[in-house]
Coordinates of C-alpha atoms and ligand atoms in Angstrom, one line a residue:
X595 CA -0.3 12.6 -11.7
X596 CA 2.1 15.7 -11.0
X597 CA 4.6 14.5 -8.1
X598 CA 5.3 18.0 -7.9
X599 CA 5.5 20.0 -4.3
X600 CA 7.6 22.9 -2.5
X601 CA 9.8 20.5 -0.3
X602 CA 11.1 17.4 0.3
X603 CA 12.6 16.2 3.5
X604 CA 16.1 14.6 2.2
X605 CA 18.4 13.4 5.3
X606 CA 17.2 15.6 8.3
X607 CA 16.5 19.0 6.2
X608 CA 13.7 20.5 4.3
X609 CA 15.4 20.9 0.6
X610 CA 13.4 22.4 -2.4
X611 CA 11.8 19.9 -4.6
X612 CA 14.3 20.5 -7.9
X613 CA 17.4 19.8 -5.2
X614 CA 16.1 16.3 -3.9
X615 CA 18.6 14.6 -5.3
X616 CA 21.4 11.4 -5.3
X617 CA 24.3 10.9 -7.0
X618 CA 24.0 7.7 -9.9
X619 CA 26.2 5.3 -7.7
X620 CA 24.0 4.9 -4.9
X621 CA 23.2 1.9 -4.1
X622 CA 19.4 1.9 -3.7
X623 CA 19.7 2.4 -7.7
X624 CA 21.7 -0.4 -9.1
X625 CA 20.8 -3.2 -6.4
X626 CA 17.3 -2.0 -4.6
X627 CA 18.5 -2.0 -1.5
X628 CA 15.8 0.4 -0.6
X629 CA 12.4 0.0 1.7
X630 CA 9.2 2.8 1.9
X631 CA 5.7 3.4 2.9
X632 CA 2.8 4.9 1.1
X633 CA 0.7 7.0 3.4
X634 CA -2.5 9.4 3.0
X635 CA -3.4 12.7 4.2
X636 CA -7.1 13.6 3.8
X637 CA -9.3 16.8 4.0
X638 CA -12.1 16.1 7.1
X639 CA -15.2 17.4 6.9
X640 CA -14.4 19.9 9.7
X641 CA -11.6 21.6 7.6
X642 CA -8.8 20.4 8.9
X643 CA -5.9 17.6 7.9
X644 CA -5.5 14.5 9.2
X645 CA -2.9 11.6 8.5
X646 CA -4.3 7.8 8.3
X647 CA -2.9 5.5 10.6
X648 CA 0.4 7.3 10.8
X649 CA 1.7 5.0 13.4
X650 CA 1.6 2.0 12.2
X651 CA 3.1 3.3 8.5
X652 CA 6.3 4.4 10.8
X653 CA 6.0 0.9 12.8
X654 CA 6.0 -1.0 9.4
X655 CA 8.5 1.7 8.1
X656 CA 11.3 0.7 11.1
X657 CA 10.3 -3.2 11.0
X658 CA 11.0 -2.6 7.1
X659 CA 14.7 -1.7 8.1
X660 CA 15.0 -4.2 10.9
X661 CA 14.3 -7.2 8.8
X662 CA 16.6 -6.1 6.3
X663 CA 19.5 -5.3 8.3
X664 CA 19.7 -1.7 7.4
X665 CA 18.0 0.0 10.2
X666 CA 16.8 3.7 10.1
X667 CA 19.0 5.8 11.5
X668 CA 16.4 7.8 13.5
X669 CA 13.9 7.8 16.0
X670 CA 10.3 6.7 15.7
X671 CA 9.9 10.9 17.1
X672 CA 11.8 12.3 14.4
X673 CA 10.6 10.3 12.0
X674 CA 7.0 11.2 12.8
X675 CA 7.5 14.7 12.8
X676 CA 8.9 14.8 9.8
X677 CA 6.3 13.3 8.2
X678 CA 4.0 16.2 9.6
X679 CA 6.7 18.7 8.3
X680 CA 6.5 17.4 4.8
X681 CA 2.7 17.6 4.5
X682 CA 2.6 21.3 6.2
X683 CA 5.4 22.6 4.6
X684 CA 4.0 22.1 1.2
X685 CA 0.7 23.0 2.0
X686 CA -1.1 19.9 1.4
X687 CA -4.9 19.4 2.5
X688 CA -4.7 16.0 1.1
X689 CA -2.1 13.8 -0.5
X690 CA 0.2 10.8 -0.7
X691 CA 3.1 10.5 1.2
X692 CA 6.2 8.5 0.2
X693 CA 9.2 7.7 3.3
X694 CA 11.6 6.0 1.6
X695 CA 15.0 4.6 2.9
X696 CA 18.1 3.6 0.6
X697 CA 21.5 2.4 1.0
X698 CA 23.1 5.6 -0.2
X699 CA 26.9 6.3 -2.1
X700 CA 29.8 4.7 -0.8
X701 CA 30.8 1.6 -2.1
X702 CA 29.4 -0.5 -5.2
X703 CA 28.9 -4.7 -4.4
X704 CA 27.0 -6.4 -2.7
X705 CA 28.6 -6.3 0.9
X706 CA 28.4 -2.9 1.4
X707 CA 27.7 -2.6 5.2
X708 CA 29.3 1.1 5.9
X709 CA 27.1 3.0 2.8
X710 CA 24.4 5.5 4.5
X711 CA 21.3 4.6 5.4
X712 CA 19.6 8.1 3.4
X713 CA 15.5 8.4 3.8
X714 CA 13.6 10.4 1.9
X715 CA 9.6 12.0 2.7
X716 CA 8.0 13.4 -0.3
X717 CA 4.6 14.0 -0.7
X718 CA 2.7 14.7 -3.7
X719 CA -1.4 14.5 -4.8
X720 CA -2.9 11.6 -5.8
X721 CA -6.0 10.5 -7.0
X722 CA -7.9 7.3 -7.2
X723 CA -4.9 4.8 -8.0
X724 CA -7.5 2.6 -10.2
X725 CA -9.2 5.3 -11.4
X726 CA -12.5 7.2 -10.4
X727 CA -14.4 4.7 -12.5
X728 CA -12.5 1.8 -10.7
X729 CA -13.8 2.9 -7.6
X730 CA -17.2 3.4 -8.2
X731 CA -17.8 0.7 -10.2
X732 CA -15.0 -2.2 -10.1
X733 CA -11.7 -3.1 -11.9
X734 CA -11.1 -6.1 -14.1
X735 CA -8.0 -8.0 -13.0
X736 CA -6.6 -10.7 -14.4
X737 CA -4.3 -13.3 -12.6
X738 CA -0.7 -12.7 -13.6
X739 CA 1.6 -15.4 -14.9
X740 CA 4.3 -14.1 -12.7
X741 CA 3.9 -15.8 -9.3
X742 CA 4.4 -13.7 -5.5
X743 CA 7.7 -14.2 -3.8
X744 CA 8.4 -17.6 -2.1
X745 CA 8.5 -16.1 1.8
X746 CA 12.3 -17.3 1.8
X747 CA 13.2 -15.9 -1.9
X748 CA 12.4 -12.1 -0.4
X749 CA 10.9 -10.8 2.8
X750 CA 7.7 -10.0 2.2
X751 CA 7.0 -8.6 5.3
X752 CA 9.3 -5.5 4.2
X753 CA 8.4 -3.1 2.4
X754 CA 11.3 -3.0 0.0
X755 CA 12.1 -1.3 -3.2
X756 CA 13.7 -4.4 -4.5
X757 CA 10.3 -6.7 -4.4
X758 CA 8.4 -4.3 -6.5
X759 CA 10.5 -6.1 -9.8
X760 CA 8.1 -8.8 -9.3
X761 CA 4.9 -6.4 -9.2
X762 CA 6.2 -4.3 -12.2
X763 CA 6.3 -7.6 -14.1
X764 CA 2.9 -8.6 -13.4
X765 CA 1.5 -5.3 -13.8
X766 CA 2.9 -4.5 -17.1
X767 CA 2.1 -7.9 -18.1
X768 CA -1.6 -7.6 -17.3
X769 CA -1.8 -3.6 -18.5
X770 CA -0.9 -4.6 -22.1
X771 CA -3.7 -7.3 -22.1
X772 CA -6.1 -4.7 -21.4
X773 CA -6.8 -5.6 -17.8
X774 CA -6.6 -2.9 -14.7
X775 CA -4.5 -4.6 -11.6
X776 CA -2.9 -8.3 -11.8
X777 CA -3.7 -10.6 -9.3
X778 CA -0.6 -12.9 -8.1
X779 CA -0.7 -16.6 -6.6
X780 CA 1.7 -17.5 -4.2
X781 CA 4.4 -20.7 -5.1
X782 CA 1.6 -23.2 -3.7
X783 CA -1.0 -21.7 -6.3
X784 CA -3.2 -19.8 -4.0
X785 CA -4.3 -16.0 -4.2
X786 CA -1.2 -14.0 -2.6
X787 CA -2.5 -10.4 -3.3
X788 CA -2.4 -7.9 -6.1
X789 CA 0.7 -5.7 -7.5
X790 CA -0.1 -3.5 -4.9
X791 CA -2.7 -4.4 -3.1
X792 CA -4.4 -6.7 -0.8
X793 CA -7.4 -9.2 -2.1
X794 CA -11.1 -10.0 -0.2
X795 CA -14.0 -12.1 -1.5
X796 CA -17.1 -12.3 0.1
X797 CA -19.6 -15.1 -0.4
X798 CA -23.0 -15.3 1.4
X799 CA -21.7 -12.3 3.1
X800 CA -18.8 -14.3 4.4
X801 CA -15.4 -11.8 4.4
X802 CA -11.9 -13.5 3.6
X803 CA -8.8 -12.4 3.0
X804 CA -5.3 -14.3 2.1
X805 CA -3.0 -14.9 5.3
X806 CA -0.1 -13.2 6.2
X807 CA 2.3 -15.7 5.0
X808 CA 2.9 -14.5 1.5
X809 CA 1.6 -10.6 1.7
X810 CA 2.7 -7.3 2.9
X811 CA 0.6 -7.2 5.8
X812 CA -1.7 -4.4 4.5
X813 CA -2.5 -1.2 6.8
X814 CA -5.7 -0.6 4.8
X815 CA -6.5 -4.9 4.8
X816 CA -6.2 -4.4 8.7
X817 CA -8.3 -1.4 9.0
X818 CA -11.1 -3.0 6.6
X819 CA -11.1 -6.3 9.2
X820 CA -11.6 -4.5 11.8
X821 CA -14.3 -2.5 10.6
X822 CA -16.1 -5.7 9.1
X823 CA -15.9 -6.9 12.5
X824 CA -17.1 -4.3 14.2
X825 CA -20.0 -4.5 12.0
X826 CA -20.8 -8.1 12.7
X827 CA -19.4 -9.5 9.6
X828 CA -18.1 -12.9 9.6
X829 CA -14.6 -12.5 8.4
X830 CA -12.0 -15.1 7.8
X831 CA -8.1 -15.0 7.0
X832 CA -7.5 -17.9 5.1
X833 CA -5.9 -18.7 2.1
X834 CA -8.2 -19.4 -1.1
X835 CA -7.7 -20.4 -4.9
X836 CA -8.4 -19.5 -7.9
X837 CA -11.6 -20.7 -8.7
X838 CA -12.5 -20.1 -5.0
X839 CA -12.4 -15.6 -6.5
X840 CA -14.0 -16.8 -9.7
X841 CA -17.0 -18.2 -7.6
X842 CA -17.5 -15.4 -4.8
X843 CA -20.4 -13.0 -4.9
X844 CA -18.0 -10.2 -4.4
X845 CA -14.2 -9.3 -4.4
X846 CA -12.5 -6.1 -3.9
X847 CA -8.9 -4.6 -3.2
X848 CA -7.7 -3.0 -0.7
X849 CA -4.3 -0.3 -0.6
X850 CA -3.4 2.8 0.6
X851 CA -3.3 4.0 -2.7
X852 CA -5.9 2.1 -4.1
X853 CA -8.1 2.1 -0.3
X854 CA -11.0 0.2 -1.1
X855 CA -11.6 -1.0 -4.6
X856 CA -14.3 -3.5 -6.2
X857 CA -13.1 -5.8 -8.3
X858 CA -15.9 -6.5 -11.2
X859 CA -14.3 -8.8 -13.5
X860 CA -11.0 -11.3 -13.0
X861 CA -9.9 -13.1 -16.0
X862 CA -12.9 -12.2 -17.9
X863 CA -15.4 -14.2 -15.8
X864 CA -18.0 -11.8 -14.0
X865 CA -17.8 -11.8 -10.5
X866 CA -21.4 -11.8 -8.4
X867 CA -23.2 -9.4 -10.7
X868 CA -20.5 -8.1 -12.6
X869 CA -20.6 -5.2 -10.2
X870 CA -19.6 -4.0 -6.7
X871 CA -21.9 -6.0 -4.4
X872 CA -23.5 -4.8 -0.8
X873 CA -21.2 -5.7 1.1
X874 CA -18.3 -4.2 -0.9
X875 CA -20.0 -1.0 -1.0
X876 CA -21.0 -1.0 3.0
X877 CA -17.3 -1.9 4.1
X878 CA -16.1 0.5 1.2
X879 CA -18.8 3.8 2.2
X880 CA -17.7 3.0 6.5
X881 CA -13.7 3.1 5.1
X882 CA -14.3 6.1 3.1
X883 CA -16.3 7.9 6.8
X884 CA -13.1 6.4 8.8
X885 CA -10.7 8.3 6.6
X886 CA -12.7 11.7 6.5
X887 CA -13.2 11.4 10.0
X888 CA -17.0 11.2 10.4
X889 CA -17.0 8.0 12.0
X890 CA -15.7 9.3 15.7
X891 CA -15.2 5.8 17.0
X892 CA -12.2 5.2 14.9
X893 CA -10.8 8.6 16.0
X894 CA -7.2 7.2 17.1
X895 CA -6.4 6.0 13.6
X896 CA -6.5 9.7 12.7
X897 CA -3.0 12.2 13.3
X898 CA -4.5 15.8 13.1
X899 CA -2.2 18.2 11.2
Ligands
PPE2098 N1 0.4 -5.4 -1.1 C1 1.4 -4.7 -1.8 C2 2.3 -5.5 -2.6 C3 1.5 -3.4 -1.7 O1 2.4 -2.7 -2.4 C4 0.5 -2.6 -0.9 C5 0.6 -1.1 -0.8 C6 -0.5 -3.4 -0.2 C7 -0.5 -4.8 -0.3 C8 -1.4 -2.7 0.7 O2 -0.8 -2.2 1.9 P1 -1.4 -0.9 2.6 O3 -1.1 0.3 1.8 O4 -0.6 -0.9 3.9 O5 -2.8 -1.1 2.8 N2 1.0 -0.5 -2.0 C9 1.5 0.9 -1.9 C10 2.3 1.3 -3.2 C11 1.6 1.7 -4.4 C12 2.5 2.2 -5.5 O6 2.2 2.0 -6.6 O7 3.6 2.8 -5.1 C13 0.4 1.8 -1.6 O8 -0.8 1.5 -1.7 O9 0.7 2.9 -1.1

């Protein structure tokens, strides 16, 4: 991965990609007292751009500030534009974008209510998060020792820098095993979501996915429910365990990152076949025409560049 581009939009201004940069005392960098989004652009078929659900990345982006106290210090607008900028400006068909918000340099310690409120949008490409062969044909996870944040230990509802210790644990953890993505339980036991993404099973072509109580409420999670619906699925939001994943006929994760992705394996026991099942690859094939826009009745999820 190359994070590489012309631009990035640092604090209202388009500065060159070398010049994007903080001093060592901000704040963001010794507490993580920051909050961001991950968003994609993609090619459509038609040759032009268009930006995946846009809205409700910037309505997560500002909820993200609210609940922490440190609100962004723009509009939705501005913010939105931006956003647009960043992806034209550096010429991108398809990529990754990154907003990010930080407490910025004024004052070290934790009470540090007059320090800037800086935000960043860089863009960058990025390929399959789990790999090519992860999506095609299914990640082995393994359920980390590290368990999700309690709801009133951080707000998991925010996006924020500062939660992602607890993801970096569990992924490095499960990485050096030899597995692909860590799976985390919440503090009551049950499946909470991955290090970065959301988790489904599907038994006799049943859909379920964890609740909202422990998880970032995904934007891809919500656009895959919506399209299981649509297509008569049964789908369920419900918490499950352990053993409940080990039994399905089918799991996969969902991310902006990582959008839809089977999982094959967790804790090497096979899940269904050992392989990405039909329903996975049906809800996975629809997400994939949503996102490239051939699928015309989910049209308003797309921002044309
Ligand atoms: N849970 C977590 C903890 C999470 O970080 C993500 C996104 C999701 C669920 C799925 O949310 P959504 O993208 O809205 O469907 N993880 C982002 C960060 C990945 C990274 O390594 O950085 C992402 O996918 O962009």
């Amino acid at each position: 991965m190359s994070l590489e581009s012309k631009k990035i939009w640092l604090d209202g201004e388009m500065v060159d990609w070398e010049q994007a940069k903080v001093h060592v005392l901000t704040h963001a960098l010794h507490y993580g007292t920051g909050y961001f989004e991950g968003i994609r652009c993609y090619a459509l078929e038609d040759g032009r751009s268009a930006i995946f659900r846009l809205d409700e990345h910037i309505r997560r982006f500002f909820d993200s500030g609210h609940i922490l106290g440190f609100p962004l210090p723009y509009t939705v607008d501005k913010i939105k534009q931006a956003i647009v900028d960043t992806v034209r400006v550096n010429g991108f068909k398809e990529c990754y974008i990154r907003p990010l918000a930080f407490l910025g340099l004024k004052e070290l310690g934790l009470y540090a209510p007059d320090n800037p409120v800086q935000v960043v949008i860089a863009a960058w490409r990025w390929g399959a998060y789990l790999g090519e062969e992860g999506i095609k044909n299914g990640i082995r996870a393994k359920i980390s020792s590290y368990t999700r944040h309690h709801v009133n230990v951080m707000m998991t509802k925010s996006k924020v820098s500062g939660n992602y210790i607890n993801s970096v644990l569990a992924k490095h953890e499960v990485k050096k095993a030899g597995y692909d993505e860590a799976i985390m339980l919440d503090t009551e036991g049950y499946v909470a979501e991955a290090s970065g993404e959301n988790v489904f099973i599907v038994r006799e072509r049943r859909v379920k996915t964890t609740p909202f109580t422990s998880i970032l409420p995904g934007i891809t999670r919500d656009s895959v429910l919506t399209i299981a619906r649509d297509k008569g699925y049964q789908v369920q939001e419900e918490r499950f365990t352990r053993d409940e994943l080990y039994t399905a006929d089918e799991a996969f994760l969902t991310g902006t990152a990582a959008e839809v992705t089977p999982i094959r394996e967790v804790d090497n026991r096979k899940i269904g076949a050992g392989r990405p099942g039909p329903v996975t690859l049906d809800l996975q094939q629809a997400f994939f025409n949503v996102i490239k826009g051939q699928d015309k009745k989910y049209a308003g999820w797309l921002t044309y560049l």
